[in-house]
Coordinates of C-alpha atoms and ligand atoms in Angstrom, one line a residue:
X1 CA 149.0 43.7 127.1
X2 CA 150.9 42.4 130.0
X3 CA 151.6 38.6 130.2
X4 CA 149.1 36.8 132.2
X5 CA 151.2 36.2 135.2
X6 CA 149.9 32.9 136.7
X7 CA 152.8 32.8 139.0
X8 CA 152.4 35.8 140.8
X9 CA 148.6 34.5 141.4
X10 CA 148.8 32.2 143.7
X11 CA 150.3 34.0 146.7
X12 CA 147.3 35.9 146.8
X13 CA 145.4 33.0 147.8
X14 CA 147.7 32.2 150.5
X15 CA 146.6 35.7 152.1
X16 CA 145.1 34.8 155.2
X17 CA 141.7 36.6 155.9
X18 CA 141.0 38.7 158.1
X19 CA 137.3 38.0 160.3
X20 CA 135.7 40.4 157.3
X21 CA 136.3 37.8 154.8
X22 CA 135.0 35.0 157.1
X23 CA 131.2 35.3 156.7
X24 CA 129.7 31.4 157.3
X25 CA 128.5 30.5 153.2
X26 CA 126.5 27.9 152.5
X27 CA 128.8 25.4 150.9
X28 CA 127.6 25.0 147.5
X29 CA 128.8 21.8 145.6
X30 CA 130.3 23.4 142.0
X31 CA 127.3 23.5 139.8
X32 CA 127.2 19.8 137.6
X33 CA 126.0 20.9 134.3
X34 CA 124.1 18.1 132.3
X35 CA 125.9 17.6 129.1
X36 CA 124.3 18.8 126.3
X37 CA 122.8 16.4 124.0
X38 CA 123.4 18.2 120.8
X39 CA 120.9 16.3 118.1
X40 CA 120.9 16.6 114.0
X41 CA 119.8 14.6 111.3
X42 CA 121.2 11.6 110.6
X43 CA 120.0 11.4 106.9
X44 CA 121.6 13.7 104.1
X45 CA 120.0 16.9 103.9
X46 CA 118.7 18.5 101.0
X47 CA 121.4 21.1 100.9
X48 CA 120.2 24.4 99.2
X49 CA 124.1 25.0 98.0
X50 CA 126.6 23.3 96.6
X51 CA 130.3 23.4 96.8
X52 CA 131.8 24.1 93.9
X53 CA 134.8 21.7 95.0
X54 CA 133.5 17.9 96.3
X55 CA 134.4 16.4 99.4
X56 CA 135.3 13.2 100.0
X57 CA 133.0 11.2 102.5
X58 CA 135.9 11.4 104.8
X59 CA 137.1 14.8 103.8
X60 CA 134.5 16.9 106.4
X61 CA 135.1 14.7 109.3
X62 CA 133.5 11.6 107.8
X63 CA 130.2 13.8 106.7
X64 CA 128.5 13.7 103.5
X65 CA 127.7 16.8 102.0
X66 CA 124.6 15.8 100.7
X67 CA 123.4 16.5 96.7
X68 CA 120.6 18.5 95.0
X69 CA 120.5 21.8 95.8
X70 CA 120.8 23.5 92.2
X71 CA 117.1 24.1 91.6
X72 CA 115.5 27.7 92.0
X73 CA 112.5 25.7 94.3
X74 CA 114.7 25.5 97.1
X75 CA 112.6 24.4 100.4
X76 CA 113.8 24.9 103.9
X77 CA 115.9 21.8 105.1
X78 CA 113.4 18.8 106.3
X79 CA 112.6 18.4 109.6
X80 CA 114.6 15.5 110.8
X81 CA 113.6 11.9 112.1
X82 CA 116.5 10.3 113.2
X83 CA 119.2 11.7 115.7
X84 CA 122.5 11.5 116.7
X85 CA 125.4 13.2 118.3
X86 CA 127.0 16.1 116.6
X87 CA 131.0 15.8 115.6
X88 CA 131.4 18.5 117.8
X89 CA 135.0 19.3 115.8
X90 CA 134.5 22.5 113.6
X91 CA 134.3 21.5 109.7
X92 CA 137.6 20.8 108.4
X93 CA 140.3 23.5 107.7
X94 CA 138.3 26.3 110.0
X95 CA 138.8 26.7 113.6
X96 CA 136.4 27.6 116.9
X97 CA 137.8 30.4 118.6
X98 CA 137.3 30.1 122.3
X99 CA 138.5 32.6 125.1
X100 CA 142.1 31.8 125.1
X101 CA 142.6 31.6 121.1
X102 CA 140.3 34.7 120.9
X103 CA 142.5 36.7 123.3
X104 CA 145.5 35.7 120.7
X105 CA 143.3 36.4 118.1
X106 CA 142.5 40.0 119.5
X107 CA 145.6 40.7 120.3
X108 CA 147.1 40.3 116.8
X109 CA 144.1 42.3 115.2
X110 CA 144.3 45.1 117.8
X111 CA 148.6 45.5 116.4
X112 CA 146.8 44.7 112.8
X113 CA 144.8 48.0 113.8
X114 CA 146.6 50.3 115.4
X115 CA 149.5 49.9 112.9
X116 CA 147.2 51.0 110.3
X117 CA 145.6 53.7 112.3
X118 CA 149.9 54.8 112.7
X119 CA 149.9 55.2 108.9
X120 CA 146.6 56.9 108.6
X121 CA 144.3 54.6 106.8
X122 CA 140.6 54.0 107.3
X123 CA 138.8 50.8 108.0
X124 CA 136.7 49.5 105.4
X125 CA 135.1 46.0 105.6
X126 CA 132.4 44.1 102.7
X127 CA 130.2 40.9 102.7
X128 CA 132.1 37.5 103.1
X129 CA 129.2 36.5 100.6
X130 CA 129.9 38.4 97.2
X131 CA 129.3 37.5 93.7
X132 CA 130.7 34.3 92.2
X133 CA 132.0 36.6 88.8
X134 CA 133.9 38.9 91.1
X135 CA 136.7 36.0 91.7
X136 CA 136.7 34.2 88.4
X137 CA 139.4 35.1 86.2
X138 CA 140.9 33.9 83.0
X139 CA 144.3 33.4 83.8
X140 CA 143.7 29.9 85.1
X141 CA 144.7 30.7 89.0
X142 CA 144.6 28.2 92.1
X143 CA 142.5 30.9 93.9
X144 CA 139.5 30.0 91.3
X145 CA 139.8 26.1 91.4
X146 CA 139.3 26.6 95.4
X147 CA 136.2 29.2 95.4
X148 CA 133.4 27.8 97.9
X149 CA 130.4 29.0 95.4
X150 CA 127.6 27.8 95.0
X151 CA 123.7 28.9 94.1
X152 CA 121.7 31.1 96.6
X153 CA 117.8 30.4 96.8
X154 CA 117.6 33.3 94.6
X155 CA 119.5 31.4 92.0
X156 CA 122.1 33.6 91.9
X157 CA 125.9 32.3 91.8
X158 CA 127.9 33.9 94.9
X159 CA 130.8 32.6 96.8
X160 CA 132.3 33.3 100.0
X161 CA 135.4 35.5 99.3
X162 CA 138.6 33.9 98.5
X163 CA 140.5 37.5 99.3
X164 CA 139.2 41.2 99.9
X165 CA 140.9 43.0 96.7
X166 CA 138.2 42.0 94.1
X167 CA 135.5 43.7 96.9
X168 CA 137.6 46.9 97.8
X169 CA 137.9 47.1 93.3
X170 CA 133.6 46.6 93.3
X171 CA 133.5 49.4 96.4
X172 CA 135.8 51.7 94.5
X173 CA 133.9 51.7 91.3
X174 CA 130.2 51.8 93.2
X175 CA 131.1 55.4 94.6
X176 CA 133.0 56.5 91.9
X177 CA 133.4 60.2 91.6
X178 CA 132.9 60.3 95.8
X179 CA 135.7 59.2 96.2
X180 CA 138.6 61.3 97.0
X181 CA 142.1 60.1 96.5
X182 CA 144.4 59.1 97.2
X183 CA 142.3 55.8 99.2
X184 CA 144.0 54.2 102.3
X185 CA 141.8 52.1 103.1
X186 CA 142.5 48.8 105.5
X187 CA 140.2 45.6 106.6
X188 CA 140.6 42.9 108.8
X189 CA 138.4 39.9 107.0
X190 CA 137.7 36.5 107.3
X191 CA 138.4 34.6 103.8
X192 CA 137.5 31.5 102.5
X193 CA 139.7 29.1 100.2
X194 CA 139.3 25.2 99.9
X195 CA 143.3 24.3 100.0
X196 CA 145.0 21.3 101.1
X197 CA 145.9 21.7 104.3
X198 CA 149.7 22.8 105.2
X199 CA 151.2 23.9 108.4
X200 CA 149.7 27.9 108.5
X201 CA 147.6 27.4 105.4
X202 CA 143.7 26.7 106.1
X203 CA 140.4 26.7 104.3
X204 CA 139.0 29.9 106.6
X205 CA 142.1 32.8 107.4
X206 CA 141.6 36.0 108.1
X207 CA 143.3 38.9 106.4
X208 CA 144.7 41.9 107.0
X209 CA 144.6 44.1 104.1
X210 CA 146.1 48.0 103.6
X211 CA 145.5 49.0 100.1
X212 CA 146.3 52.7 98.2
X213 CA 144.5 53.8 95.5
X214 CA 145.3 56.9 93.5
X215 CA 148.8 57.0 93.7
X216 CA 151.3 55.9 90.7
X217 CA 154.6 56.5 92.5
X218 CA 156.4 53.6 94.1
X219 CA 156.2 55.9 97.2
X220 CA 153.0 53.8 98.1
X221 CA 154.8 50.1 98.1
X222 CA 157.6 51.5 100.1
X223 CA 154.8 53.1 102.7
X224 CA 153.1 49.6 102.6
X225 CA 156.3 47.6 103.1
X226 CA 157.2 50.2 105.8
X227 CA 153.8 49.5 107.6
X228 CA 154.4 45.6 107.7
X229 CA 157.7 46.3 109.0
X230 CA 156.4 48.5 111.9
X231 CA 154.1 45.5 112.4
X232 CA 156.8 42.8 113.0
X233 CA 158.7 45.1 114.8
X234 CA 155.6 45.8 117.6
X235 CA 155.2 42.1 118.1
X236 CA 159.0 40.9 118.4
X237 CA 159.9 39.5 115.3
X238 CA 163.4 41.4 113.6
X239 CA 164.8 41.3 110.1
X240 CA 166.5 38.6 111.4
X241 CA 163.8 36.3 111.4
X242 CA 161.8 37.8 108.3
X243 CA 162.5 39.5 105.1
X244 CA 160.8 40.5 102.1
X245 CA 161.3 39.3 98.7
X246 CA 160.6 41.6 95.9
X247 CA 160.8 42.2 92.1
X248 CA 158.5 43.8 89.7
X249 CA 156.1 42.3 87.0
X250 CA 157.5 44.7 84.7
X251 CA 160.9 42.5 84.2
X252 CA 158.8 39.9 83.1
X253 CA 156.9 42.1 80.8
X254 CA 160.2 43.1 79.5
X255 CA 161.4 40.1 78.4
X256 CA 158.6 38.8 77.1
X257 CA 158.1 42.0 74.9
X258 CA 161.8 40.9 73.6
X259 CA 160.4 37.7 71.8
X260 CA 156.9 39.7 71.1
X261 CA 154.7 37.7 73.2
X262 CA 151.1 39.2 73.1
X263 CA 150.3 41.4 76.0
X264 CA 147.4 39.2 76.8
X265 CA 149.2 36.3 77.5
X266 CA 150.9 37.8 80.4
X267 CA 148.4 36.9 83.2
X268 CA 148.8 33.3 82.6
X269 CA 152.8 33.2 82.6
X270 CA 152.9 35.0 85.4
X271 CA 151.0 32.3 87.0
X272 CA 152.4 29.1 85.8
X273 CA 156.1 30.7 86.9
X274 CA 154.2 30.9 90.3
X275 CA 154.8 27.5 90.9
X276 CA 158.0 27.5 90.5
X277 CA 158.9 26.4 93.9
X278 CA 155.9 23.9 93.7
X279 CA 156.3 21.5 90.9
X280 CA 158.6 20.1 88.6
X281 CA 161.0 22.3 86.5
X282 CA 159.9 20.3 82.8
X283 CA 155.9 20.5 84.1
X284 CA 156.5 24.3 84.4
X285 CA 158.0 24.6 80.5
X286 CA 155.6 22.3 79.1
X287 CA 153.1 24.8 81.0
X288 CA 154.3 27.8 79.5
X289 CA 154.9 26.2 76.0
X290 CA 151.1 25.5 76.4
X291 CA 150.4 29.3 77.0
X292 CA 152.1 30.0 73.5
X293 CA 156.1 30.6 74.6
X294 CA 158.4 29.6 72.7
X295 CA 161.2 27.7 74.0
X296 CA 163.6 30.3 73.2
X297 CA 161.5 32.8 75.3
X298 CA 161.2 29.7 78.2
X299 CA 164.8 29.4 78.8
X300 CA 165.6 33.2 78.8
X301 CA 162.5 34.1 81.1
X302 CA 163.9 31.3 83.2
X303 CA 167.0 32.4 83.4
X304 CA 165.9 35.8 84.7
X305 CA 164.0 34.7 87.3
X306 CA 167.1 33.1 88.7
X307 CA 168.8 36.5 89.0
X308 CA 168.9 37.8 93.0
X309 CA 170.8 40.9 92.3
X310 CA 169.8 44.3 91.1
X311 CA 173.1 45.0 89.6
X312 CA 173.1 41.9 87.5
X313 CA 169.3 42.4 86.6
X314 CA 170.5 45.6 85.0
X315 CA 172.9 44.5 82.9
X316 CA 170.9 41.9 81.2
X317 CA 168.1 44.2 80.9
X318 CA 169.4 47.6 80.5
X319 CA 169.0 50.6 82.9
X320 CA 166.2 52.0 81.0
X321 CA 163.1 50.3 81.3
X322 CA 160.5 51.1 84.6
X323 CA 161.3 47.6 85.7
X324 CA 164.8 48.7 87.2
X325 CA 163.6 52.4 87.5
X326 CA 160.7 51.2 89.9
X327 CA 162.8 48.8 92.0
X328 CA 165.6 51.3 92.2
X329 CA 163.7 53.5 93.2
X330 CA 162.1 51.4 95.9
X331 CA 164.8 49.8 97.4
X332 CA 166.4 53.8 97.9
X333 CA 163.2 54.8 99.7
X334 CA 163.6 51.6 101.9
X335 CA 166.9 53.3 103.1
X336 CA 165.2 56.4 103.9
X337 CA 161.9 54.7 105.6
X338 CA 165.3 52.4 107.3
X339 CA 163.8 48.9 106.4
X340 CA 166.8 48.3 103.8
X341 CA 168.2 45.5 105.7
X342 CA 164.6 43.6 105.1
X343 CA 164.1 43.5 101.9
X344 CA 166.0 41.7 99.2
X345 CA 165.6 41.5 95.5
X346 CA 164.2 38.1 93.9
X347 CA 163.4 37.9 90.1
X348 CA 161.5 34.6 91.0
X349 CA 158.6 36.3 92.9
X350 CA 156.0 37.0 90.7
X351 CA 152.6 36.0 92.4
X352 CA 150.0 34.0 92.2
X353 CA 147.3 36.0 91.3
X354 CA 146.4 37.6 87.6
X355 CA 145.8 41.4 88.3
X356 CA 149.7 42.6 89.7
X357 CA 151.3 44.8 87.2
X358 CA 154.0 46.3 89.0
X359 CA 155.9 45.5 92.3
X360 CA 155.4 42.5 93.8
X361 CA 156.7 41.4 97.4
X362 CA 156.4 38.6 99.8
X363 CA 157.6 38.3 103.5
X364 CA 159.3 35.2 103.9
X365 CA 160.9 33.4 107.4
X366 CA 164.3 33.2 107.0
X367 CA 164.9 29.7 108.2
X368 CA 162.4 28.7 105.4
X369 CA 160.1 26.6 107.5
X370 CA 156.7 28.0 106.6
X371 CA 154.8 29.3 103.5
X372 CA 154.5 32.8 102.2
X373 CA 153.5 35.2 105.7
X374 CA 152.0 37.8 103.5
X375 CA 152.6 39.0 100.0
X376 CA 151.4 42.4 97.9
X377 CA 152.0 44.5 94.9
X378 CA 151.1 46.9 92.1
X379 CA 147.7 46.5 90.5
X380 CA 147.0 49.5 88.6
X381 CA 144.2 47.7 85.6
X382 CA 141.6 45.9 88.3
X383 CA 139.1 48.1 88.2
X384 CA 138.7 48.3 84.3
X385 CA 138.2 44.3 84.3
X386 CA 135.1 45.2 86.3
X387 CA 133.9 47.9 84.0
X388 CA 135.1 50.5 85.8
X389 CA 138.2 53.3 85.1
X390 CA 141.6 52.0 85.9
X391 CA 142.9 53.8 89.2
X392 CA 146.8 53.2 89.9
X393 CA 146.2 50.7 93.2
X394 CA 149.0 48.6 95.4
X395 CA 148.5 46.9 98.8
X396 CA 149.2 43.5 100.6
X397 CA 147.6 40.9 102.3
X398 CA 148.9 39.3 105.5
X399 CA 147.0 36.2 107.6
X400 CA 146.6 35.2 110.7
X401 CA 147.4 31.9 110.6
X402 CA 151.4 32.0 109.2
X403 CA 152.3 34.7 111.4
X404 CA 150.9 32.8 114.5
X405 CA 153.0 29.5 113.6
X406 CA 156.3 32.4 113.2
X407 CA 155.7 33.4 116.9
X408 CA 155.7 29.8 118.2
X409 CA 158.5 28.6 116.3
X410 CA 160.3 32.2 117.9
X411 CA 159.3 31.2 121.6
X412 CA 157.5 35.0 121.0
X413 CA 153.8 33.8 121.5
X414 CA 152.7 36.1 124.3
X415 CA 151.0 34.7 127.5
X416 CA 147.6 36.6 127.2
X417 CA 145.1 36.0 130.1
X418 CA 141.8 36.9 131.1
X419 CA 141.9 40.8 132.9
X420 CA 139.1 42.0 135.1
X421 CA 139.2 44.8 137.4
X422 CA 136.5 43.4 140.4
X423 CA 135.1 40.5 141.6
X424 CA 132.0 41.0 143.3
X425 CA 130.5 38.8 145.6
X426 CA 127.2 38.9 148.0
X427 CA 128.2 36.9 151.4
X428 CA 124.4 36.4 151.7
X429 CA 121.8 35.6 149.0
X430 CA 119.6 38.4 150.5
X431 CA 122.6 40.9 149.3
X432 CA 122.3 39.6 145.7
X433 CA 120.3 43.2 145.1
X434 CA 123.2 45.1 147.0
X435 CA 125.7 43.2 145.3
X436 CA 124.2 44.1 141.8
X437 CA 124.4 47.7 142.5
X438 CA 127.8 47.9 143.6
X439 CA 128.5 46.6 140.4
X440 CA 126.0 48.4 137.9
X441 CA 128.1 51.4 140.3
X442 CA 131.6 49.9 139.5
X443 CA 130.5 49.2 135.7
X444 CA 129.4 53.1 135.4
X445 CA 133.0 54.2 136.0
X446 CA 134.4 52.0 133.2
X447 CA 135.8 49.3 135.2
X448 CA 135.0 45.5 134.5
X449 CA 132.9 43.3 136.9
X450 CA 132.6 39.8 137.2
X451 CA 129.1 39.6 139.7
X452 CA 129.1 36.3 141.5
X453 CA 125.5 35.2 140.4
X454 CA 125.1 32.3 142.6
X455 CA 126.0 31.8 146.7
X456 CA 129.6 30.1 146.4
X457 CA 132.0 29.7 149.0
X458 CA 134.7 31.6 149.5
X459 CA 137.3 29.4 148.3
X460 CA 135.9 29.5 145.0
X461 CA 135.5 33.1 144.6
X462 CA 139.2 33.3 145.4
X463 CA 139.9 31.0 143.0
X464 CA 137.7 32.6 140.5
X465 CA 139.8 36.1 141.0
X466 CA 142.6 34.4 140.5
X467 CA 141.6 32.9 137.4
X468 CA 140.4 36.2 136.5
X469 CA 143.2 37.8 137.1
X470 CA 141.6 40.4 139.0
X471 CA 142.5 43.5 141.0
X472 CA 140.0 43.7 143.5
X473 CA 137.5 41.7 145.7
X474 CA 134.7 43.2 146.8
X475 CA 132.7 41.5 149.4
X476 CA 129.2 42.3 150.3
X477 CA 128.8 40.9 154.0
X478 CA 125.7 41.8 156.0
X479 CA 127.7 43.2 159.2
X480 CA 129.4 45.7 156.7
X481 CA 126.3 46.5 154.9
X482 CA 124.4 47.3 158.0
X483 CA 126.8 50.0 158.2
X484 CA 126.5 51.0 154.5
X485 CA 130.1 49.4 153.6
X486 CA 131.4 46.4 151.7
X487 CA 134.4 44.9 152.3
X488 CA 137.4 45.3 149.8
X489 CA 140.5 43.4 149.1
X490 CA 143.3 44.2 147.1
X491 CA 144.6 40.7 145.5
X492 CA 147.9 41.9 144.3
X493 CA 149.0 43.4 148.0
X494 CA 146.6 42.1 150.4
X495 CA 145.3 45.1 151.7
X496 CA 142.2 44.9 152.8
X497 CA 139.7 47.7 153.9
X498 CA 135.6 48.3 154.9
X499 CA 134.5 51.5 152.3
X500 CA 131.0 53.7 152.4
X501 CA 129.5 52.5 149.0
X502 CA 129.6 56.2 148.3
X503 CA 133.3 56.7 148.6
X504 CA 133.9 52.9 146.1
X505 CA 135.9 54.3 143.2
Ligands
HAM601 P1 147.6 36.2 98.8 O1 149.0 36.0 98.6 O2 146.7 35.2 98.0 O3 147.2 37.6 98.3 O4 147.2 36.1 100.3 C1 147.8 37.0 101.2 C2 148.2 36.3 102.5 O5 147.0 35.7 103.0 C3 149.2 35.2 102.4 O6 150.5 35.7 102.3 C4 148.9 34.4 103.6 O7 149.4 35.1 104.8 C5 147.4 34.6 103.8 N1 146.7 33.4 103.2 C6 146.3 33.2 101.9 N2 145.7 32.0 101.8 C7 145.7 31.4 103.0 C8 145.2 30.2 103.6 N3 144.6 29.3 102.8 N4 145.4 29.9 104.9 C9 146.0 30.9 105.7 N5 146.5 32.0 105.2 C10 146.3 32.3 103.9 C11 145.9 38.1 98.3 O8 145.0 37.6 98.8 C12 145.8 39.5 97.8 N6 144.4 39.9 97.6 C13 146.6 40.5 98.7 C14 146.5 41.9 98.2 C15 145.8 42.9 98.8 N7 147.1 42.4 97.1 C16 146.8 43.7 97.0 N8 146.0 44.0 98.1

């Protein structure tokens, strides 16, 4: 999308016009809207649901979030009594999207989009309501402790969904045999997690997923990696400023198979050694002594999650295993695919959530300012904790909101601004009707109309083209229009011409 050029705008304005252009308007005064006096309830409502995490009084800009709420007699909301302004700020931690951020917002989805449309998967998208059981795990993972859930009116437990994996397992398994793999299936979804708030972390993101099921081979990380890297590469960022970290779950498993730690136990390492970078060294022994480690096992494991290098990795664990096989493998496909120079090897990423069981990665910003910008792997035993049959699955999410902070801090935000093809404008208020079907005409070939609704003077419709960015101005004057034309100018050049309605392209 081309930059919004503001500066090339304003000569435009300067055009002088011609006697065509300088019907006599009755100068309207710009509209004054009242302000809206936006009313609710002063007294705590009797909230039907309840959020599994409280907020402080202060915590929801200063609102309470009322009590009750669990019984299955839930009754619509009371009317209220008392009044008062609105905060007119968006809850805490979610954002309002208006035009501007929206174009952004757009934009970035559209490259989300047409990156995975490049790699040939299909869009799939499920409720951001979904059962509470679908997120809760065992493992003991932040994602849990920051599930909105709460009790629906039907008394069931739902939440609003913390990530889209757990729905795209549920999918899977619901058409079963359908189903015809290998699945490349990709969403773009709006996800909900109560965090504390950090620079590019917030309680509402949206996600862009691209998930593979069916396929065993590392062939599908290094096709997922590959498709992130296309991404970045679309919207200006290089291996320069990003790379990926990666490593496999499997060297883990491998060394805690050396001091015969139960399988089942693996989940829950995994996850305390996720904070890692997030608290204290002794907190994160005492944490895996508490999962059943001993401190033999402890010092070992964390001594191989310092290792950065492949090489080194294989000599402490052998060139055998499908931990060094899998990454080997990987980082020689990344060659081929020509991303080697963005991904590196790190023991230490293992990520945060219970199901991987192979590769994991994480794109990182090089100058280490900001948290994780996306982060995938291998999880080839979801669907059997859901009852279903274990298919081999990997994929990645990536949000909006760390990615957006990257392209400020880069200068690389782009200058996005509103685009439409005509203005057009009725000189008289008797031409409104004339007016409307020049632009139900205009509309019918595909091109976008803004219809002046109002009489407004001519300085403002100017102004308004400008604004809009448009291409053309097309003026319906009744000197003209006795003659069947309108009057059009062309805002980039000047040009300006009388046309048969007929002959308006
Ligand atoms: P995740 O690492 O929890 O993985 O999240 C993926 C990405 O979502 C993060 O790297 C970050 O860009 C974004 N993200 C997560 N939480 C927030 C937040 N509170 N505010 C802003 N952005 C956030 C998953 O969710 C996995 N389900 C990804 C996946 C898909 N694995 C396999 N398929």
């Amino acid at each position: 999308m081309p930059p919004f050029p503001s500066s090339l705008l304003n000569p435009r304005l300067s055009f002088s016009l011609k006697p065509l252009f300088l019907f006599t308007q009755s100068s309207i005064a710009p509209q004054q809207f009242p302000v809206p006096r936006q009313l609710i309830s002063a007294k705590p409502r009797n909230f039907s649901s309840v959020a599994s995490v409280q907020t402080s009084a202060t915590d929801n800009g200063g609102s309470s979030s009322g009590g009750g709420g669990r019984s299955g007699a839930l009754s619509p909301p009371p009317v209220a009594e008392e009044f008062q302004r609105i905060d007119v700020n968006p809850p805490k931690g979610t954002r309002d999207f208006p035009p501007e951020d929206m174009r952004l917002r757009n934009w970035l989805f559209n490259h989300f989009r047409e990156v995975s449309r490049l790699f040939g998967f299909e869009e799939v998208d499920y409720p951001v309501l979904e059962s509470e059981a679908l997120f809760i795990r065992k493992a003991g993972e932040e994602i849990r402790d920051q599930l909105y859930c709460f009790e629906d009116r039907g008394n069931r437990r739902v939440a609003l969904r913390p990530e889209l994996t757990p729905s795209l397992a549920r999918l899977v398994i619901q058409k079963g045999k359908s189903l015809s793999l290998p699945l490349k299936w990709f969403a773009v979804g709006q996800c909900w997690r109560y965090e504390r708030m950090t620079r590019g972390r917030r309680r509402e993101h949206y996600q862009w997923n691209m998930d593979i099921l069916g396929v065993p081979e590392v062939t599908a990380e290094a096709e997922l990696i590959s498709s992130i890297v296309t991404f970045f590469k679309r919207i200006g960022i290089s291996e320069s400023d990003v790379g990926f970290k990666v490593s496999s779950r499997k060297v883990l498993q491998e060394v805690l198979r050396c001091y015969s730690v139960p399988e089942n136990l693996f989940g829950k390492v995994c996850i305390v050694i996720d904070k890692i970078e997030k608290i204290p060294i002794d907190e994160i022994k005492r944490e895996l002594k508490a999962t059943g480690l001993s401190e033999e096992a402890i010092e070992e494991l964390l001594q191989v999650l310092s290792i950065k290098s492949l090489t080194k990795l294989e000599e402490i664990l052998g060139g055998a295993g499908e931990a060094i096989a899998d990454l080997k493998q990987l980082f020689s496909l990344a060659e081929k695919f020509g991303y080697s120079e963005w991904i590196q090897f790190d023991a230490s990423v293992v990520r945060g959530l219970a199901y991987y069981t192979g590769i994991v990665f994480e794109g990182f910003d090089r100058e280490g300012k900001l948290r994780a910008i996306c982060g995938g792997g291998r999880y080839d035993r979801l669907l059997s904790t859901f009852g279903g049959d274990d298919i081999p699955a990997c994929g990645f999410g990536f949000g909006d909101a760390v990615i957006v902070e990257l392209l400020k801090e880069k200068g690389l935000l782009p200058e996005l601004g509103l685009e439409v093809d005509n203005i057009v404008c009725a000189l008289d208020y008797d031409l409104q009707g004339v007016a409307a079907t020049v632009a139900t005409k205009l509309r019918g070939k595909g091109q976008s109309v803004d219809l002046v609704l109002e009489s407004k003077p001519l300085k403002w419709v100017f102004k308004r083209a400008a604004r809009a960015n448009a291409e053309r101005l097309i003026l319906v004057g009744n000197t003209e229009w006795q003659k069947g034309m309108v009057g059009v100018k062309i805002l980039s050049s000047g040009e300006q011409y009388e046309i048969k309605l007929d002959e308006l392209e």
